[in-house]
mmCIF file of C-alpha atoms in Angstrom:
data_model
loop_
_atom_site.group_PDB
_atom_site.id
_atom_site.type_symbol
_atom_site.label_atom_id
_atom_site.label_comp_id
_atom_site.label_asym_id
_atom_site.label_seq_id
_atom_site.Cartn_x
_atom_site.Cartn_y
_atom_site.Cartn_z
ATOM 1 C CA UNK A 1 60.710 167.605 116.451
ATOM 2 C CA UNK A 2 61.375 169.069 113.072
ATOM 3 C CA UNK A 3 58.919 168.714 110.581
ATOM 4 C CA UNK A 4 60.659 169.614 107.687
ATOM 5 C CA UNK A 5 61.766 166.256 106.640
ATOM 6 C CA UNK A 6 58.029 164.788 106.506
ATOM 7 C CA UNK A 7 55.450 164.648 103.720
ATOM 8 C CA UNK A 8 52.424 165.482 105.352
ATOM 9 C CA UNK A 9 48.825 164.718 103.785
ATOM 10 C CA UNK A 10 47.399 167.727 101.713
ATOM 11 C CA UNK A 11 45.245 170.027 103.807
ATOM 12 C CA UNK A 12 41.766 170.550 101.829
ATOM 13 C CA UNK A 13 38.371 171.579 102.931
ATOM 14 C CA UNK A 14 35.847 169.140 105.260
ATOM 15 C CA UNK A 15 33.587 168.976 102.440
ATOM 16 C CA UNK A 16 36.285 168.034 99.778
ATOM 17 C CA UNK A 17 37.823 165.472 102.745
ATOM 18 C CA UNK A 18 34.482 163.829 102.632
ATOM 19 C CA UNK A 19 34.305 163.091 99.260
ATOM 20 C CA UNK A 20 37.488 161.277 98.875
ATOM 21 C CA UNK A 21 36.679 159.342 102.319
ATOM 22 C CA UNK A 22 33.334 158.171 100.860
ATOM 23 C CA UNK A 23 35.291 156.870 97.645
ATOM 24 C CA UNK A 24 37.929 155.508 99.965
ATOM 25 C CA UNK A 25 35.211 153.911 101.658
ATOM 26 C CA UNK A 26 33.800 151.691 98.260
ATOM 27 C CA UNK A 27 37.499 150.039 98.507
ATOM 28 C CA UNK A 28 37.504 149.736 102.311
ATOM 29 C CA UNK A 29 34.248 147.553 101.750
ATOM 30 C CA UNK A 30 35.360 145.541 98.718
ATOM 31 C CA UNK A 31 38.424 144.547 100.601
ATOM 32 C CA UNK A 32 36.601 143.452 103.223
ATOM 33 C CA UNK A 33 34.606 141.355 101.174
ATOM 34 C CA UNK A 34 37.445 140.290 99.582
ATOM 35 C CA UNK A 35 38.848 138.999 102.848
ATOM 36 C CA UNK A 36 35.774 137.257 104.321
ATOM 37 C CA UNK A 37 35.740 134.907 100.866
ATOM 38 C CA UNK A 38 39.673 134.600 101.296
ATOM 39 C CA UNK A 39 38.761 133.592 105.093
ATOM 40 C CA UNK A 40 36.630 131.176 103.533
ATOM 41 C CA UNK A 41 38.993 129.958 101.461
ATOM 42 C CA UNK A 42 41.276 129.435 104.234
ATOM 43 C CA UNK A 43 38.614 127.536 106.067
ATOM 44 C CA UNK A 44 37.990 125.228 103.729
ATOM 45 C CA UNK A 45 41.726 123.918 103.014
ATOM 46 C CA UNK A 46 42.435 120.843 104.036
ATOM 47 C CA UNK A 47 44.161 119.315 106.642
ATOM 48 C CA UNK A 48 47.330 116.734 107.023
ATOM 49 C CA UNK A 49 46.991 114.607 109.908
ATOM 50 C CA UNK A 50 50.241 114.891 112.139
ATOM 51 C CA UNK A 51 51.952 111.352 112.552
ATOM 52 C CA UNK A 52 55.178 112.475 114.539
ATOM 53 C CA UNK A 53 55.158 112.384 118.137
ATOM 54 C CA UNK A 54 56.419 115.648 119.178
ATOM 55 C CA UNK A 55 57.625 116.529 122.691
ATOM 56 C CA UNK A 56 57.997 120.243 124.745
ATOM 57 C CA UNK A 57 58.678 120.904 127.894
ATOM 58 C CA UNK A 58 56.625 123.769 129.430
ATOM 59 C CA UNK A 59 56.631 124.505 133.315
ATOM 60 C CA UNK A 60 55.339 121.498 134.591
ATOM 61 C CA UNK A 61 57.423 119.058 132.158
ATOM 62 C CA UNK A 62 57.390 117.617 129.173
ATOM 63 C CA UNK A 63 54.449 117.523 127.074
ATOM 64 C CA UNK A 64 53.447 116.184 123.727
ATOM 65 C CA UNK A 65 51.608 118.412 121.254
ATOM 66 C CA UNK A 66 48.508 117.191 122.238
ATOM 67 C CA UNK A 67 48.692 118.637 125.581
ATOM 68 C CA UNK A 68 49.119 122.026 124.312
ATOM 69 C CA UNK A 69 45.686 122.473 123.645
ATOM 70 C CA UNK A 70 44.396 122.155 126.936
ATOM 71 C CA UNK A 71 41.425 120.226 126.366
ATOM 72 C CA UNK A 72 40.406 122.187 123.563
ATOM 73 C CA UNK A 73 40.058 121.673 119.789
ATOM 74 C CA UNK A 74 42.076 124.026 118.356
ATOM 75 C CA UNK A 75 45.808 125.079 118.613
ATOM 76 C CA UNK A 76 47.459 128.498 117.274
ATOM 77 C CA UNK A 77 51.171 128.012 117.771
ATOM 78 C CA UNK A 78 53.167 131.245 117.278
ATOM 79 C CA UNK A 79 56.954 130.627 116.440
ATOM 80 C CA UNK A 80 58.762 132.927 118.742
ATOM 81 C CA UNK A 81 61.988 132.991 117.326
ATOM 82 C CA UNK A 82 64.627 132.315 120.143
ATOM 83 C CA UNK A 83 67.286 130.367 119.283
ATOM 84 C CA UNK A 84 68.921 128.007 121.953
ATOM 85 C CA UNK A 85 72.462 130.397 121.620
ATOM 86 C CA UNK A 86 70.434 133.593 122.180
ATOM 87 C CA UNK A 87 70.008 134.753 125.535
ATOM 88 C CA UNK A 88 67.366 137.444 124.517
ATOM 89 C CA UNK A 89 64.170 136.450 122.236
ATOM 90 C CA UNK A 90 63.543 138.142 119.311
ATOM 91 C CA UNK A 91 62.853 141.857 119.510
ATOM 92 C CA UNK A 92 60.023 142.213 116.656
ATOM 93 C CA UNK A 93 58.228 138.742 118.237
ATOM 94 C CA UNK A 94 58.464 140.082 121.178
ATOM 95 C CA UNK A 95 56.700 143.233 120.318
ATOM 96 C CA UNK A 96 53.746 141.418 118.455
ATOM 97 C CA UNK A 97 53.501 138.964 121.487
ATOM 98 C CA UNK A 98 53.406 141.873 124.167
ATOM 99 C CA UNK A 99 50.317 143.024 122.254
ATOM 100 C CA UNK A 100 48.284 140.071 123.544
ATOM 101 C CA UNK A 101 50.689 138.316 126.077
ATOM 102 C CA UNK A 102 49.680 140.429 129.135
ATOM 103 C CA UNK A 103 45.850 140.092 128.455
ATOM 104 C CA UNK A 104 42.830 138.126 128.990
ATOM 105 C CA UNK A 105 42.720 134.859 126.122
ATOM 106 C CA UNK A 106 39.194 134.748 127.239
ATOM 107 C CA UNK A 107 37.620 135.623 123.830
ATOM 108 C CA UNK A 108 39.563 132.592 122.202
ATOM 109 C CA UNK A 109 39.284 130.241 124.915
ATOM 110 C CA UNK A 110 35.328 130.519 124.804
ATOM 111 C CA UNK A 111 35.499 129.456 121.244
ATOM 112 C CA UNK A 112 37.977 126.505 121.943
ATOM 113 C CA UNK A 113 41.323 127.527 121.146
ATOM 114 C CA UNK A 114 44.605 127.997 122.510
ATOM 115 C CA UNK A 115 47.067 130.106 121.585
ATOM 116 C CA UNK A 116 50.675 129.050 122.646
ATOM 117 C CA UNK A 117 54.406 130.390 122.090
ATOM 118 C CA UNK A 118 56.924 128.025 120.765
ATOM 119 C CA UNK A 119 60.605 128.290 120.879
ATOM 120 C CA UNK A 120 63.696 126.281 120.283
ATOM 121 C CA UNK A 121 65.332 127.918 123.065
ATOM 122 C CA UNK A 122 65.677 126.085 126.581
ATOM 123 C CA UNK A 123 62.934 126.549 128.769
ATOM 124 C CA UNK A 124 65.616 127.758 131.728
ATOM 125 C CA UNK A 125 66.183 130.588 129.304
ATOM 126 C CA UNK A 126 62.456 131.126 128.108
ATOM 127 C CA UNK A 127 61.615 131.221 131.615
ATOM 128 C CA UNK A 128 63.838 133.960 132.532
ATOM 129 C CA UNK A 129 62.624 136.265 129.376
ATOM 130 C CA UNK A 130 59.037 135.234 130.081
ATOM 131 C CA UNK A 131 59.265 136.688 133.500
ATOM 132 C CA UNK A 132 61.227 139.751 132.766
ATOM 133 C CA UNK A 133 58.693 140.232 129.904
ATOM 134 C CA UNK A 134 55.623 139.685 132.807
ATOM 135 C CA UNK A 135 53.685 137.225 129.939
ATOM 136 C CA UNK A 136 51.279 135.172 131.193
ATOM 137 C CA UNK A 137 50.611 133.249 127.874
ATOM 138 C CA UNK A 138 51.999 129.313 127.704
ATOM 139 C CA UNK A 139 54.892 129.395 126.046
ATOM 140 C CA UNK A 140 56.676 126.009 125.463
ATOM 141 C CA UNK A 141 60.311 125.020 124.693
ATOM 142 C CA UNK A 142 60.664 122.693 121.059
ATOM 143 C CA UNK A 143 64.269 122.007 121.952
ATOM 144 C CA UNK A 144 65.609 118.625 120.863
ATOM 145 C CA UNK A 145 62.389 118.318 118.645
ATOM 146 C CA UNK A 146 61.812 118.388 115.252
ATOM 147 C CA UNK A 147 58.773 120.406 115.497
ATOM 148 C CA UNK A 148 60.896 123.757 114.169
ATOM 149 C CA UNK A 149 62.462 121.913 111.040
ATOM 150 C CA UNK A 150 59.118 120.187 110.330
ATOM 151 C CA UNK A 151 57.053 123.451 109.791
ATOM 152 C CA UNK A 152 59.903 125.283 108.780
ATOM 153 C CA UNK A 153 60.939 127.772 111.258
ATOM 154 C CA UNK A 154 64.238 126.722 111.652
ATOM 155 C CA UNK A 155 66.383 126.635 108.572
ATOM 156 C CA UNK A 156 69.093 124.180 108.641
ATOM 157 C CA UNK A 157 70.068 122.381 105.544
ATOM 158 C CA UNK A 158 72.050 119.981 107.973
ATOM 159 C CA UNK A 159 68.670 119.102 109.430
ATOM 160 C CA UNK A 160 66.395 119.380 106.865
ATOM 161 C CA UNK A 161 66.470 121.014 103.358
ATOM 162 C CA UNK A 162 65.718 125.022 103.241
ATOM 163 C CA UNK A 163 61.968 125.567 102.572
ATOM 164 C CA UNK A 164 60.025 129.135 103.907
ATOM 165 C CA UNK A 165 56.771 130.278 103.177
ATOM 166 C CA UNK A 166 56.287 127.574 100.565
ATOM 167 C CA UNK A 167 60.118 128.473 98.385
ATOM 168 C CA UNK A 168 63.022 126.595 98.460
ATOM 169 C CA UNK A 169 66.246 127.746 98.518
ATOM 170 C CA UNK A 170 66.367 128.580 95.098
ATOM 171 C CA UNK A 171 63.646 130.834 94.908
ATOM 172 C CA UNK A 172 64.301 132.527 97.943
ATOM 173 C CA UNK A 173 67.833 133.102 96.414
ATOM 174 C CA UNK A 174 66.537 134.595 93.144
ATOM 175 C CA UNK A 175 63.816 136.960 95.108
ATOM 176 C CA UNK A 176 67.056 138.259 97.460
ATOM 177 C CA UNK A 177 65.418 136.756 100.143
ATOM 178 C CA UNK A 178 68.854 135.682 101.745
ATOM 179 C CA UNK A 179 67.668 135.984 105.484
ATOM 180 C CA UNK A 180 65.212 133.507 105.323
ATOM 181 C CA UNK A 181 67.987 130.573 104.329
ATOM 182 C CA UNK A 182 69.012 130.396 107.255
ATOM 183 C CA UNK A 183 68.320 130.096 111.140
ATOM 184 C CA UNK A 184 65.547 131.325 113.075
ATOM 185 C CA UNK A 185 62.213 132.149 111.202
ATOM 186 C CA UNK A 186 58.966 133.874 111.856
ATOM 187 C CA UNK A 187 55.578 132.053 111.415
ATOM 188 C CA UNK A 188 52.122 130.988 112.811
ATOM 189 C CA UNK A 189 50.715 127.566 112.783
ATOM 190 C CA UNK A 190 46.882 126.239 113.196
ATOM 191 C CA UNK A 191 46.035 122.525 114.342
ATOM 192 C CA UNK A 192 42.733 121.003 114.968
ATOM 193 C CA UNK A 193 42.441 118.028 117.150
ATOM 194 C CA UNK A 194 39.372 115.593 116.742
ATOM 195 C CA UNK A 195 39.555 112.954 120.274
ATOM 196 C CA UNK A 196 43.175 112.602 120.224
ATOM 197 C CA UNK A 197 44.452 112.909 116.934
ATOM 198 C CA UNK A 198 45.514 116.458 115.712
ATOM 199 C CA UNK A 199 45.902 117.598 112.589
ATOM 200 C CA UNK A 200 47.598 120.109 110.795
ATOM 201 C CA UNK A 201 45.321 122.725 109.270
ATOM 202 C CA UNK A 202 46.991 126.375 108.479
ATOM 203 C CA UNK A 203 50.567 128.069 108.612
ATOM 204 C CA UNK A 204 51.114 131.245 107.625
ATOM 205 C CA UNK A 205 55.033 132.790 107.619
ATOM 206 C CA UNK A 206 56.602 136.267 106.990
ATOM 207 C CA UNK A 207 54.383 139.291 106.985
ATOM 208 C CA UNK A 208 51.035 136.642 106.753
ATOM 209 C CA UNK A 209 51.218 136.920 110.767
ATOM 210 C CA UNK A 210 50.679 140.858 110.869
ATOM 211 C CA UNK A 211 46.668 140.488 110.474
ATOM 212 C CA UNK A 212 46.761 139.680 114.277
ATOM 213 C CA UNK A 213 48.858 140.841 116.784
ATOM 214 C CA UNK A 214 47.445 144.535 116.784
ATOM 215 C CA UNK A 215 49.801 147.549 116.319
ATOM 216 C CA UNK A 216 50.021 147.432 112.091
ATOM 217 C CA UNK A 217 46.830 147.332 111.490
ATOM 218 C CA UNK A 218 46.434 149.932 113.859
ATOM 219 C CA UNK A 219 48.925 151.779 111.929
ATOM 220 C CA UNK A 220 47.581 151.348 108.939
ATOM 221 C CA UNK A 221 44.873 153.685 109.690
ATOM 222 C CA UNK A 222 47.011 156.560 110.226
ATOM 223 C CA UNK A 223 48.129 159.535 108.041
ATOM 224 C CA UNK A 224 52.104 158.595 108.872
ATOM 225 C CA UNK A 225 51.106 154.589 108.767
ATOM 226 C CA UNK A 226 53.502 152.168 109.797
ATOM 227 C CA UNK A 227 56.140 154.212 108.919
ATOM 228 C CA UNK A 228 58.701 151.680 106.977
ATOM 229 C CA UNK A 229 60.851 152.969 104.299
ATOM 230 C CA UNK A 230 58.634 150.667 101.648
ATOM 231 C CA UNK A 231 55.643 152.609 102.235
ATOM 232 C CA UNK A 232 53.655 154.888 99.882
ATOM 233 C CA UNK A 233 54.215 157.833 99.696
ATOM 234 C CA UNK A 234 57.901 157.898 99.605
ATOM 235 C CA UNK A 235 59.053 160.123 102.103
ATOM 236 C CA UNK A 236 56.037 160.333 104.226
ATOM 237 C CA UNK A 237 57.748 159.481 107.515
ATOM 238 C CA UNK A 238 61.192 159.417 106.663
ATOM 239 C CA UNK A 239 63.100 157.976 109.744
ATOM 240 C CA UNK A 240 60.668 158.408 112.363
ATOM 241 C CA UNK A 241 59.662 155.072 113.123
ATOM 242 C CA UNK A 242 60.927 151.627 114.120
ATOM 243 C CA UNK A 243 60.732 149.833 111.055
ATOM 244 C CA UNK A 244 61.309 145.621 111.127
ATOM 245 C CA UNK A 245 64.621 144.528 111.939
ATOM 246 C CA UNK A 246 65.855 148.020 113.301
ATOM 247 C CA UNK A 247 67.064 148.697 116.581
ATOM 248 C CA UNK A 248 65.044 151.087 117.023
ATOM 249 C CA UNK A 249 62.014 148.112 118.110
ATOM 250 C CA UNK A 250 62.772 147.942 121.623
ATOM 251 C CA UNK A 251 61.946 145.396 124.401
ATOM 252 C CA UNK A 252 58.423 145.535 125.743
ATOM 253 C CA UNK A 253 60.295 146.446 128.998
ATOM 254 C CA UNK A 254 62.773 149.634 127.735
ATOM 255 C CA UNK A 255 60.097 151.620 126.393
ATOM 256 C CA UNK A 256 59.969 154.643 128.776
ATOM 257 C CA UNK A 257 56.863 154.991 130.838
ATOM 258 C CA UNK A 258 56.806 150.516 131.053
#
């Protein structure tokens, strides 16, 4: 690998590394703060009961939304993008959901909450990717339901007029934002459920779903970070990674060494 064509990180002394790191490390702890009162913020929104009966059909049938939190009070829905005419899932979902898909839930289960991919896709087809993928997370099919539309992670102005991560289609428009006017759409959504009635609580769309999945905040730690062309400083890690949408993010299963 040549390493001409990189902008490595200026090599200085231990003692002079230190300093900066320490100075660094005031921000580092600021931020943090900052995002435990955000958290807070978050927790404290409130919530929309849901009046629709939705239905999914997951391995053993259909099921209503209800059912998808398995007897326990909360619900994070992650909105694999899979559309009913794809015979593949998305490549960058798939990626985040390998992080956690072949692991233990444990952690979020003891604290009463499910976490559950869902896809307009089939089921026959979500099946078939589920297995080749070796997931063991539920993963439920939304087709024929308006469950997509309604939090707006399927755009279809036939169905239901064009909204994403709180803009119409006019401000997506003006901000260039083209690709999320149409079809398939990332996003995660939070629902609480007190006895039997659940309610809508959080949903978060676009890049508001990196803070969990692992691998970019991973990343971000790193001299070469998540390598995307956006990234400061320019020219830091000029074509060596897999940046969003390129086909260069491979299927959990054609990595070599899988």
């Amino acid at each position: 690998m040549s390493d001409n064509k990189y902008s490595f990180p200026e090599i200085v002394s231990r003692e002079e590394w230190t300093a900066e790191r320490k100075e660094l490390l005031k921000e580092e702890k600021e931020f943090t703060r900052q995002r435990d009162r955000l958290s807070a913020k978050r927790r404290k929104l409130p919530m929309v009961k849901i009046e629709k009966e939705y239905e999914f059909e997951g391995p053993d049938g259909k099921v209503s939304l209800l059912d998808l939190f398995e007897d326990r009070m909360q619900l994070i829905v992650y909105h694999f993008m899979f559309d009913p005419d794809w015979e593949e899932g998305c490549p960058s979902c798939s990626a985040w959901a390998d992080q956690i898909a072949r692991g233990h839930l444990n952690h979020l289960h003891a604290r009463s909450t499910t976490l559950a991919l869902v896809s307009r896709a089939p089921l026959a087809k979500i099946s078939v990717f589920k297995k080749r993928m070796r997931w063991e997370i539920p993963w439920y099919s939304s087709y024929g339901s308006d469950f997509n539309y309604d939090f707006h992670v399927t755009q279809n102005e036939s169905v239901k007029p064009v909204m994403y991560n709180y803009r119409d289609k006019a401000t997506l428009e003006h901000l260039g934002q083209h690709y999320h006017i149409e079809g398939e759409q990332p996003g995660i959504s939070c629902f609480l459920r007190i006895g039997d009635t659940v309610y809508h609580t959080y949903s978060t769309y676009g890049r508001g779903g990196e803070q969990v999945g692992g691998a970019h905040y991973f990343l971000d730690m790193t001299a070469l970070g998540r390598q995307e062309d956006w990234e400061e400083p320019e020219g830091r890690a000029t074509g060596l990674g897999a940046p969003a949408g390129s086909d260069k993010i491979l299927y959990p299963d054609e990595y070599d060494g899988h």
